[in-house]
Tab-separated table of N, CA and C in Angstrom:
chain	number	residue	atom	x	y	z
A	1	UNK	N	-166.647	-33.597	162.886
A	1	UNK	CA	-165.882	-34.684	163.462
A	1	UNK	C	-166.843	-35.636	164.166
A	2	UNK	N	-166.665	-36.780	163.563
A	2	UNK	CA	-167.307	-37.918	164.536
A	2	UNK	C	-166.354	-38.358	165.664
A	3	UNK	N	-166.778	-39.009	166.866
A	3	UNK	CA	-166.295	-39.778	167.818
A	3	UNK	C	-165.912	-41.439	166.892
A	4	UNK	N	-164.596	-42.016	167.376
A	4	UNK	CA	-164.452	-43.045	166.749
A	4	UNK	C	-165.445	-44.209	167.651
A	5	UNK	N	-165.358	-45.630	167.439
A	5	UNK	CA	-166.163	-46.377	168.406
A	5	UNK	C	-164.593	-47.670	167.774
A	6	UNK	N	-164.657	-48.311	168.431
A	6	UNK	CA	-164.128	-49.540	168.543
A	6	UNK	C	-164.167	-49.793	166.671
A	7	UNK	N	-165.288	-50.123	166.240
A	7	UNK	CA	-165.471	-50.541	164.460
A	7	UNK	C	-164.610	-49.623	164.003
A	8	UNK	N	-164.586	-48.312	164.609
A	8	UNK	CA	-163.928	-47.363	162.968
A	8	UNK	C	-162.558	-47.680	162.770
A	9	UNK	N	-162.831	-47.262	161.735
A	9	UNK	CA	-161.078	-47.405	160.805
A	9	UNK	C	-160.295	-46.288	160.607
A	10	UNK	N	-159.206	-45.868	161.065
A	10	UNK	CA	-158.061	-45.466	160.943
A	10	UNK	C	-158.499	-44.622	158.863
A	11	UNK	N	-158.190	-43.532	158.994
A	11	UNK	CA	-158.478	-42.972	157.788
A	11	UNK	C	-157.030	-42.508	157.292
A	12	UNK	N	-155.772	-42.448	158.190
A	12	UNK	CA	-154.445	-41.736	157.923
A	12	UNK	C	-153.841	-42.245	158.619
A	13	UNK	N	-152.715	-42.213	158.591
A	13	UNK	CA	-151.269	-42.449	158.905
A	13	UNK	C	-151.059	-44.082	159.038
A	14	UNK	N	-150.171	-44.550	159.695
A	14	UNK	CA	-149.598	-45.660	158.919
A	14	UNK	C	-150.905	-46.952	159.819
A	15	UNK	N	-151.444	-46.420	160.145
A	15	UNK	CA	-152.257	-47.616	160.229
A	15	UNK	C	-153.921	-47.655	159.749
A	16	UNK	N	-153.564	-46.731	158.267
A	16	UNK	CA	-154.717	-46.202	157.395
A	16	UNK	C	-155.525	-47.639	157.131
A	17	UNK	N	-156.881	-47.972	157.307
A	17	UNK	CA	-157.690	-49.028	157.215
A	17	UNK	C	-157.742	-50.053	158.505
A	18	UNK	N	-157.165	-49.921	159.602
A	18	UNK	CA	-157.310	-50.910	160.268
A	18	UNK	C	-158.267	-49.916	161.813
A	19	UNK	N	-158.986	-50.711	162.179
A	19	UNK	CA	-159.985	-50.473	163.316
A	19	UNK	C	-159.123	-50.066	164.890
A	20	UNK	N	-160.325	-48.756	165.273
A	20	UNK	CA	-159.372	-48.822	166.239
A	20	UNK	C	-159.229	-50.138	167.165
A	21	UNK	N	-159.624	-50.858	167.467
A	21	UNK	CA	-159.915	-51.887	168.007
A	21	UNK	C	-158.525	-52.422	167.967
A	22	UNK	N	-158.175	-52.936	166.347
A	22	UNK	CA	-157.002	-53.347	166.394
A	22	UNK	C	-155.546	-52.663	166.552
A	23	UNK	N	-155.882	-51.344	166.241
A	23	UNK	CA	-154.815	-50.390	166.490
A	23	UNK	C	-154.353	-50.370	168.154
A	24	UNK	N	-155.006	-50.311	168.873
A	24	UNK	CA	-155.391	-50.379	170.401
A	24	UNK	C	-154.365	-51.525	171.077
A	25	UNK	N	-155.040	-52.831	170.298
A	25	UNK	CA	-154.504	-54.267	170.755
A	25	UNK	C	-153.227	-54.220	170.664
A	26	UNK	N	-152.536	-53.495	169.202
A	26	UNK	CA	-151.067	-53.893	169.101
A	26	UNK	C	-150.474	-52.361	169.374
A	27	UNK	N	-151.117	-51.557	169.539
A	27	UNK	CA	-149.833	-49.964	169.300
A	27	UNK	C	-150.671	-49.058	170.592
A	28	UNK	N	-150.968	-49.408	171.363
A	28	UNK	CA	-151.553	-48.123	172.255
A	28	UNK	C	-151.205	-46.815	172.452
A	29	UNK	N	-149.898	-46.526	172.213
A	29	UNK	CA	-149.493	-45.551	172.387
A	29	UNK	C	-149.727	-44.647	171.023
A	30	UNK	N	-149.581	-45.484	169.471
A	30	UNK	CA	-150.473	-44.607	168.777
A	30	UNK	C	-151.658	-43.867	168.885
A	31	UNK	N	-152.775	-45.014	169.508
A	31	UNK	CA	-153.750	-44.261	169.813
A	31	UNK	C	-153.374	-43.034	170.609
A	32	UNK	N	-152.982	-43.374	171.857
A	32	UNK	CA	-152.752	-42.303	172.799
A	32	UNK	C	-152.168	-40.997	171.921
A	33	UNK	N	-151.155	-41.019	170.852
A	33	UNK	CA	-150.482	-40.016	170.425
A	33	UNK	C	-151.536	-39.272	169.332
A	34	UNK	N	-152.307	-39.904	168.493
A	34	UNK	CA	-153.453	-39.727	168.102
A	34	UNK	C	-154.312	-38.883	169.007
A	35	UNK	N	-154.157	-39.332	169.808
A	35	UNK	CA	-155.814	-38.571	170.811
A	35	UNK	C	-155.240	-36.891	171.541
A	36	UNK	N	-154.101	-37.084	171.421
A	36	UNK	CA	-153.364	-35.839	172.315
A	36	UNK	C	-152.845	-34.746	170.849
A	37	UNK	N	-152.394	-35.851	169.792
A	37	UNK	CA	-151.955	-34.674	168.439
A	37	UNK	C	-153.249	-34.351	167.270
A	38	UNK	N	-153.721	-35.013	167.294
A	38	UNK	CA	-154.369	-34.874	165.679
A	38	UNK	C	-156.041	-34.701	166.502
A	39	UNK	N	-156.244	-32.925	165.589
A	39	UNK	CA	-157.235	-32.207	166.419
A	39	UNK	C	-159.102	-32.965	165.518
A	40	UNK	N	-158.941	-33.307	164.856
A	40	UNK	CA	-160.107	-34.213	164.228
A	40	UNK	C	-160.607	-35.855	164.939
A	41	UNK	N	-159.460	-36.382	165.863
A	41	UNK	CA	-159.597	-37.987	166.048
A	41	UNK	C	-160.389	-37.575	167.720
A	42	UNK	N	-161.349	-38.241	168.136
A	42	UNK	CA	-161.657	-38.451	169.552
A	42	UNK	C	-162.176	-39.442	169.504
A	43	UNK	N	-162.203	-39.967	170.626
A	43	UNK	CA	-162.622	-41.593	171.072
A	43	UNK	C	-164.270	-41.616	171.684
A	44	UNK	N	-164.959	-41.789	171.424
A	44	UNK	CA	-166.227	-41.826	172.271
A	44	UNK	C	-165.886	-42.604	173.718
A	45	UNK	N	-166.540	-42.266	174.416
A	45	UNK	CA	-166.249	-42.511	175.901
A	45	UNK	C	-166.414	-44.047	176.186
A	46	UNK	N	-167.413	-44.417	175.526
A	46	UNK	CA	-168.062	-45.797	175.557
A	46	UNK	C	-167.312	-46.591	174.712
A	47	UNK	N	-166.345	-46.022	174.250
A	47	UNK	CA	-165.274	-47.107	173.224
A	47	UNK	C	-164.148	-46.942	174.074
A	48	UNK	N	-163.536	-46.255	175.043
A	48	UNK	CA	-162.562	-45.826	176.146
A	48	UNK	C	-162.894	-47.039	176.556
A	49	UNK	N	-164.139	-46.797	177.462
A	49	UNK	CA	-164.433	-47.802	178.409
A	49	UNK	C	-164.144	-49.882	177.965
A	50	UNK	N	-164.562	-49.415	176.925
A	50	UNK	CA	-164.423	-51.039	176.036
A	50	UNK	C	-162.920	-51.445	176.219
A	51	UNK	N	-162.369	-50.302	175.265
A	51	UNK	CA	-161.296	-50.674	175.181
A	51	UNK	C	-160.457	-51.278	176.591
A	52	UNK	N	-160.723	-50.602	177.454
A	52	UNK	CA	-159.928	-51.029	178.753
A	52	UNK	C	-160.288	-52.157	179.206
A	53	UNK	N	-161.745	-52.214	179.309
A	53	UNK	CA	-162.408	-53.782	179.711
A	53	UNK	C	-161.732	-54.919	178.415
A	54	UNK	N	-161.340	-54.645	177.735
A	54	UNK	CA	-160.760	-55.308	176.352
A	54	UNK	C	-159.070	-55.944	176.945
A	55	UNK	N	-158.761	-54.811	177.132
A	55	UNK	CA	-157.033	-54.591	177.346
A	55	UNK	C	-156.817	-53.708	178.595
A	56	UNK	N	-156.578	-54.785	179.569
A	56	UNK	CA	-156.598	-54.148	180.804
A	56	UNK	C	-155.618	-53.713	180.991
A	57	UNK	N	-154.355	-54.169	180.607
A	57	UNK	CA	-152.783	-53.919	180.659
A	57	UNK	C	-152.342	-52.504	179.914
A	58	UNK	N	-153.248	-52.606	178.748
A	58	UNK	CA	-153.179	-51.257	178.077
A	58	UNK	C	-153.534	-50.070	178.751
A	59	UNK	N	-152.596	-48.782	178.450
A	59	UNK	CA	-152.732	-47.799	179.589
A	59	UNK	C	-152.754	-46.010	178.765
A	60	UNK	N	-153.259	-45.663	179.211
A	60	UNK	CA	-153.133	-43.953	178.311
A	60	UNK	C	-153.423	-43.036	179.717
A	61	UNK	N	-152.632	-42.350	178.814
A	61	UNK	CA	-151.754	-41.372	180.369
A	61	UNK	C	-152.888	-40.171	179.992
A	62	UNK	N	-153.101	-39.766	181.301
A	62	UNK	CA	-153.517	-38.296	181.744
A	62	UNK	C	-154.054	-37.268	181.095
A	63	UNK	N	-153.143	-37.098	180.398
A	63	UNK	CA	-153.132	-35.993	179.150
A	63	UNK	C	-153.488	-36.362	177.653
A	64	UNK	N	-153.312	-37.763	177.440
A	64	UNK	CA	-154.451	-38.098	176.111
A	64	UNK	C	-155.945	-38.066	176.477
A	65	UNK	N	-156.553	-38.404	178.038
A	65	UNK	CA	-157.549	-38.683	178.009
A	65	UNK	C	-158.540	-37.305	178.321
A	66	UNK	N	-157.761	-36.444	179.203
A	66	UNK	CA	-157.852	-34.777	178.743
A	66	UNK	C	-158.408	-34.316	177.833
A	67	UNK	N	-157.238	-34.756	176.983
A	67	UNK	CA	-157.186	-33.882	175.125
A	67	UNK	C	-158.419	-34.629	174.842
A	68	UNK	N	-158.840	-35.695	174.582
A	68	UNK	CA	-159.737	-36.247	174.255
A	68	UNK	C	-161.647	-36.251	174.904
A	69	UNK	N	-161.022	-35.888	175.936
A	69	UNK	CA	-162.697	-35.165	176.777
A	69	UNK	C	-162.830	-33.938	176.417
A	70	UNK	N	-161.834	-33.825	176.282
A	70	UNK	CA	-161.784	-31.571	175.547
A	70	UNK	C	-162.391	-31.824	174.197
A	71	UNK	N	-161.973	-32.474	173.371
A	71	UNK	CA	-162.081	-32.570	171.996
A	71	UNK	C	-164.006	-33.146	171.815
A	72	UNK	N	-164.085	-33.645	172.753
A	72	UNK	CA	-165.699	-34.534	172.457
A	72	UNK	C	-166.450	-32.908	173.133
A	73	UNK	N	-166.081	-32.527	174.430
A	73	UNK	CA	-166.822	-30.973	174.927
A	73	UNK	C	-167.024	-30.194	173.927
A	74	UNK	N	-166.023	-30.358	173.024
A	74	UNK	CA	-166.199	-29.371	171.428
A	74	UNK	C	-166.943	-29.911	170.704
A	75	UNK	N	-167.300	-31.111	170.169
A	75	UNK	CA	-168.116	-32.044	169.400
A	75	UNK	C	-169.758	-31.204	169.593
A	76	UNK	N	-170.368	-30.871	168.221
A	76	UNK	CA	-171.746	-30.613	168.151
A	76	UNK	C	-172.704	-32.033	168.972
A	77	UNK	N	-173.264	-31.633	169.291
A	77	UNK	CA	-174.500	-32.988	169.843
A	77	UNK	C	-174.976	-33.143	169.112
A	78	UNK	N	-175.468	-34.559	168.450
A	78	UNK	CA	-176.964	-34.577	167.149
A	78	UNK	C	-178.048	-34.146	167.892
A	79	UNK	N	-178.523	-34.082	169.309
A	79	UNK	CA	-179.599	-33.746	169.392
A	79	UNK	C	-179.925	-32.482	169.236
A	80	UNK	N	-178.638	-31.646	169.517
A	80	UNK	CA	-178.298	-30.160	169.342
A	80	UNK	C	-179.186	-29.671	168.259
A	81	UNK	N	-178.864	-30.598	166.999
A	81	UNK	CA	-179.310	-29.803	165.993
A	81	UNK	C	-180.980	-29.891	165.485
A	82	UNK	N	-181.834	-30.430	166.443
A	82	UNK	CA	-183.171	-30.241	166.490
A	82	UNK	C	-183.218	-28.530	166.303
A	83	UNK	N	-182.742	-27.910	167.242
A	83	UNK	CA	-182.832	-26.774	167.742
A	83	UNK	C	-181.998	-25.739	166.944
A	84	UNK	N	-181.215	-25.361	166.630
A	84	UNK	CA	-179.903	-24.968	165.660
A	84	UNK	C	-180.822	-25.051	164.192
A	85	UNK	N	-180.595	-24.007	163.725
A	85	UNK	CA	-180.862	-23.616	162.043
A	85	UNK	C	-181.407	-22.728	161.726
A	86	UNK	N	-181.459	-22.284	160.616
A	86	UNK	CA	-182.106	-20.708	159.720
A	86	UNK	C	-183.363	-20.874	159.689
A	87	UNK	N	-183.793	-21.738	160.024
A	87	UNK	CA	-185.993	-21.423	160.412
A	87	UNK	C	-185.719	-20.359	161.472
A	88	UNK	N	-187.161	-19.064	161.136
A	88	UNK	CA	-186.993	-18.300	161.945
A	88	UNK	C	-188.756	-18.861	162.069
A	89	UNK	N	-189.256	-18.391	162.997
A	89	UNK	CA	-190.812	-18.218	163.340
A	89	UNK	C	-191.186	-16.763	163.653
A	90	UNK	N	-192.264	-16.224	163.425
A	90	UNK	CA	-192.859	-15.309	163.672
A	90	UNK	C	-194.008	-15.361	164.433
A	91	UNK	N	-194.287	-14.294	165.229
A	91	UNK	CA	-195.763	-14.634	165.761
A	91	UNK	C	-197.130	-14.715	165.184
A	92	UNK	N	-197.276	-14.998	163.740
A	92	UNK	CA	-198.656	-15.647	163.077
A	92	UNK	C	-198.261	-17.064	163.457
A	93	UNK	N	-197.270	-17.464	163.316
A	93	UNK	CA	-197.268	-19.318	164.038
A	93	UNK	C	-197.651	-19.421	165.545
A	94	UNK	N	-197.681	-18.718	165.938
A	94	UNK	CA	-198.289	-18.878	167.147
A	94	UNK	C	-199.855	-18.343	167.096
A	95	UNK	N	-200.273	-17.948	166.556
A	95	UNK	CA	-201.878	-17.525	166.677
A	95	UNK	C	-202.267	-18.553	167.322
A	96	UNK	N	-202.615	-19.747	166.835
A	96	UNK	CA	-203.415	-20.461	166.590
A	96	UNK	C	-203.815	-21.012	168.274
A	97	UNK	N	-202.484	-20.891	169.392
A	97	UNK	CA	-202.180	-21.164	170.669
A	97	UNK	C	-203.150	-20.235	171.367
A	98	UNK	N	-203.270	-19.148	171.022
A	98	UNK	CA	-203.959	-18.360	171.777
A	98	UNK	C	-205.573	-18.116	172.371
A	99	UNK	N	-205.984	-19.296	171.361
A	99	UNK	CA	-207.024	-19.945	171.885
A	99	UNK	C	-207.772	-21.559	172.875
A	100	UNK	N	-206.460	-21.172	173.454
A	100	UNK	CA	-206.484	-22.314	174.320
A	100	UNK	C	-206.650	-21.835	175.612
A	101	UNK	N	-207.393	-22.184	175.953
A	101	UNK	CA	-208.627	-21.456	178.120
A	101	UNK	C	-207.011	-21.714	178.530
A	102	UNK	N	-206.607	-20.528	179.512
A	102	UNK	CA	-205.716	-20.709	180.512
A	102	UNK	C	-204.163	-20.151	179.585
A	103	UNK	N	-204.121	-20.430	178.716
A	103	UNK	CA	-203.175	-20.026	178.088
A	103	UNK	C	-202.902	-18.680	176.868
A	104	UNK	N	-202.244	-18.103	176.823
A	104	UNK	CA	-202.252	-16.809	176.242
A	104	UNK	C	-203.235	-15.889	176.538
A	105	UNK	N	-204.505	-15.401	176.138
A	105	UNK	CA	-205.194	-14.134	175.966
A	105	UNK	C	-206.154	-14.830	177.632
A	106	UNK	N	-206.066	-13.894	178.296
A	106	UNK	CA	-206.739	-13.806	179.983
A	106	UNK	C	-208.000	-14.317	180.028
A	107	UNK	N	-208.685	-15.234	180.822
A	107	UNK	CA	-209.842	-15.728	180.845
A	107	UNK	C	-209.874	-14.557	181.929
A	108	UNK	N	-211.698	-14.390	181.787
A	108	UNK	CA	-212.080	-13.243	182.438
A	108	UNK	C	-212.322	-13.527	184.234
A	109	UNK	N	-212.171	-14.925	184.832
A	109	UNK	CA	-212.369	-15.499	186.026
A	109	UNK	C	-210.645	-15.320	186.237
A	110	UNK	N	-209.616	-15.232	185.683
A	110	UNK	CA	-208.113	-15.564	185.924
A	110	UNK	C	-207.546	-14.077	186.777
A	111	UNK	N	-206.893	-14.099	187.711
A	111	UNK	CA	-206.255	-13.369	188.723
A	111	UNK	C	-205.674	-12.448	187.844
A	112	UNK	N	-205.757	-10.953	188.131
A	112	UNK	CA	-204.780	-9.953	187.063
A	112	UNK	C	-203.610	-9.685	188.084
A	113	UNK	N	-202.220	-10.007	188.155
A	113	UNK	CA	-201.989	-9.551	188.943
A	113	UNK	C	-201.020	-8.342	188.882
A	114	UNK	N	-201.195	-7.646	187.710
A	114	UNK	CA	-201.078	-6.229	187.671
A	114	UNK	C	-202.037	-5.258	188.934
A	115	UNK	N	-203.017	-5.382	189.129
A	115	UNK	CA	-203.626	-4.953	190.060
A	115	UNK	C	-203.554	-5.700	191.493
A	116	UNK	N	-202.644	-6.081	192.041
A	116	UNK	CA	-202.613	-6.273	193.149
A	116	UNK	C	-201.444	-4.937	193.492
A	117	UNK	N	-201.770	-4.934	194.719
A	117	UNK	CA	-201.420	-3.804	196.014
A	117	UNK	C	-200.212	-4.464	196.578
A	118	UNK	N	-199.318	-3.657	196.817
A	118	UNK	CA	-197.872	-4.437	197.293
A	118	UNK	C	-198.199	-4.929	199.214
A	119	UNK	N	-199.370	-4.462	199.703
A	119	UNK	CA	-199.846	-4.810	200.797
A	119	UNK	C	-200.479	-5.789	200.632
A	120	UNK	N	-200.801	-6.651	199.585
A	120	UNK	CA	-202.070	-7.870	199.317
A	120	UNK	C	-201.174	-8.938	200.134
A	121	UNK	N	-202.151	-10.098	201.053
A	121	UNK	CA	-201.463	-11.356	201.628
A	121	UNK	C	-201.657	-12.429	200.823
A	122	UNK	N	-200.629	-12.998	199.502
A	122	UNK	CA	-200.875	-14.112	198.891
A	122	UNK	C	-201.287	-15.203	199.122
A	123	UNK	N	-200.165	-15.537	200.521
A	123	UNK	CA	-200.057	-17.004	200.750
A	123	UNK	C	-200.665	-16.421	202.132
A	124	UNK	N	-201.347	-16.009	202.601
A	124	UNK	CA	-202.593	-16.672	203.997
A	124	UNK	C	-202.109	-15.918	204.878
A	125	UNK	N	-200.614	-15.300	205.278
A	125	UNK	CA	-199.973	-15.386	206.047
A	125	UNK	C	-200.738	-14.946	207.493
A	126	UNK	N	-202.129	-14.340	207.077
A	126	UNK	CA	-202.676	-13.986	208.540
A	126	UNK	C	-203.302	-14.724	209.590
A	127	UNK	N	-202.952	-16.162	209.569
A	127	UNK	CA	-203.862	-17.087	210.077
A	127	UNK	C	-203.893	-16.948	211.678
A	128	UNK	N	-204.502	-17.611	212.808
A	128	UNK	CA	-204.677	-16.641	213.769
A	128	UNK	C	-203.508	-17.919	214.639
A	129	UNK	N	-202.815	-17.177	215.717
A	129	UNK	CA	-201.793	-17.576	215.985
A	129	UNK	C	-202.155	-18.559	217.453
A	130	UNK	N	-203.162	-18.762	217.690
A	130	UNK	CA	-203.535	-19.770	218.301
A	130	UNK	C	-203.961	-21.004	217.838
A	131	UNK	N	-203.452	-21.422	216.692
A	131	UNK	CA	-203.434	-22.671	215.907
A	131	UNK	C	-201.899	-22.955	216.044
A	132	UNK	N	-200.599	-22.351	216.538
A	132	UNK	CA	-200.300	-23.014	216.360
A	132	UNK	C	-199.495	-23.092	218.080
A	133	UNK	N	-198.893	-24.375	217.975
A	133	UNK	CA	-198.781	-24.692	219.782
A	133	UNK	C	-196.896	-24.641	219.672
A	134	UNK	N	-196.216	-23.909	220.121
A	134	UNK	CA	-194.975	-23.619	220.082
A	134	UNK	C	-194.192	-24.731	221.150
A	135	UNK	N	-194.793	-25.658	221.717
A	135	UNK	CA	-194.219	-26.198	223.008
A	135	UNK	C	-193.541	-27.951	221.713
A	136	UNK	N	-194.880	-27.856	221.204
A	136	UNK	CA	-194.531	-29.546	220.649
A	136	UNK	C	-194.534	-29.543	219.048
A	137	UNK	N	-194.367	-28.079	218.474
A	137	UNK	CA	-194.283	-28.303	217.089
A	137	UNK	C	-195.147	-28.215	216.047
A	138	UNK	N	-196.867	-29.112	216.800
A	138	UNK	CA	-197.681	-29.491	216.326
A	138	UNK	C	-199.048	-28.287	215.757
A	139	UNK	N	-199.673	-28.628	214.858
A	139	UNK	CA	-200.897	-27.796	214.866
A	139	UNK	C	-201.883	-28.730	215.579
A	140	UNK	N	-202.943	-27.621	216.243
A	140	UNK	CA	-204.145	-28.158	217.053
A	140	UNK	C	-205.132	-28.384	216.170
């Protein structure tokens, strides 16, 4: 299912070939009955918006515009499908990464921190407590 935009055309029922645009201008409440019954039609948001800046008088109640944010929440994303499909990868596609300093296989200068001691002080915490002045906030 595509989102309609203002250009598209009506593919069924009695106002088969005409844009929503014009469907909008003269029958709103089709649309509206459209957007709340028939589980294939949704409006892109940015053609909502048109439309109203278009036809301010024109009005759709509550529950078409619902059905119709529900119906686009269901809509696949195109960007979605970068990501989505039957390519699998294995780890020979990654070899080639593992020779990059800092990344994958341990440079011999890099921290192990399997061997640290659950007593080790990471972050400094022992610094000596006459640095700091409790009256004004400040360090000396």
């Amino acid at each position: 299912m595509k989102a309609y935009d203002l250009n598209t055309s009506f593919t069924f029922g009695k106002y088969e070939g005409k844009t929503l645009d014009d469907v909008f201008k003269t029958d709103p409440s089709y649309v509206e009955k459209c957007m709340i019954t028939v589980d294939d039609f949704a409006i892109d948001e940015k053609a909502i918006q048109q439309m109203f800046e278009k036809y301010p008088d024109n009005e759709l109640s509550d529950q078409a515009v619902d059905a119709n944010l529900d119906k686009l929440d269901g809509m696949e994303n195109p960007d979605d499908e970068f990501f989505i499909g039957e390519e699998v990868y294995s780890d020979d596609d990654y070899d080639e990464f593992d020779d990059v300093p800092g990344k994958g296989a341990k440079d011999d200068d890099e921290a192990d921190f399997d061997d640290l001691d659950e007593d080790d002080d990471l972050f400094g915490d022992d610094a000596p407590e006459e640095d700091w002045d409790d009256d004004d906030d400040d360090f000396r």
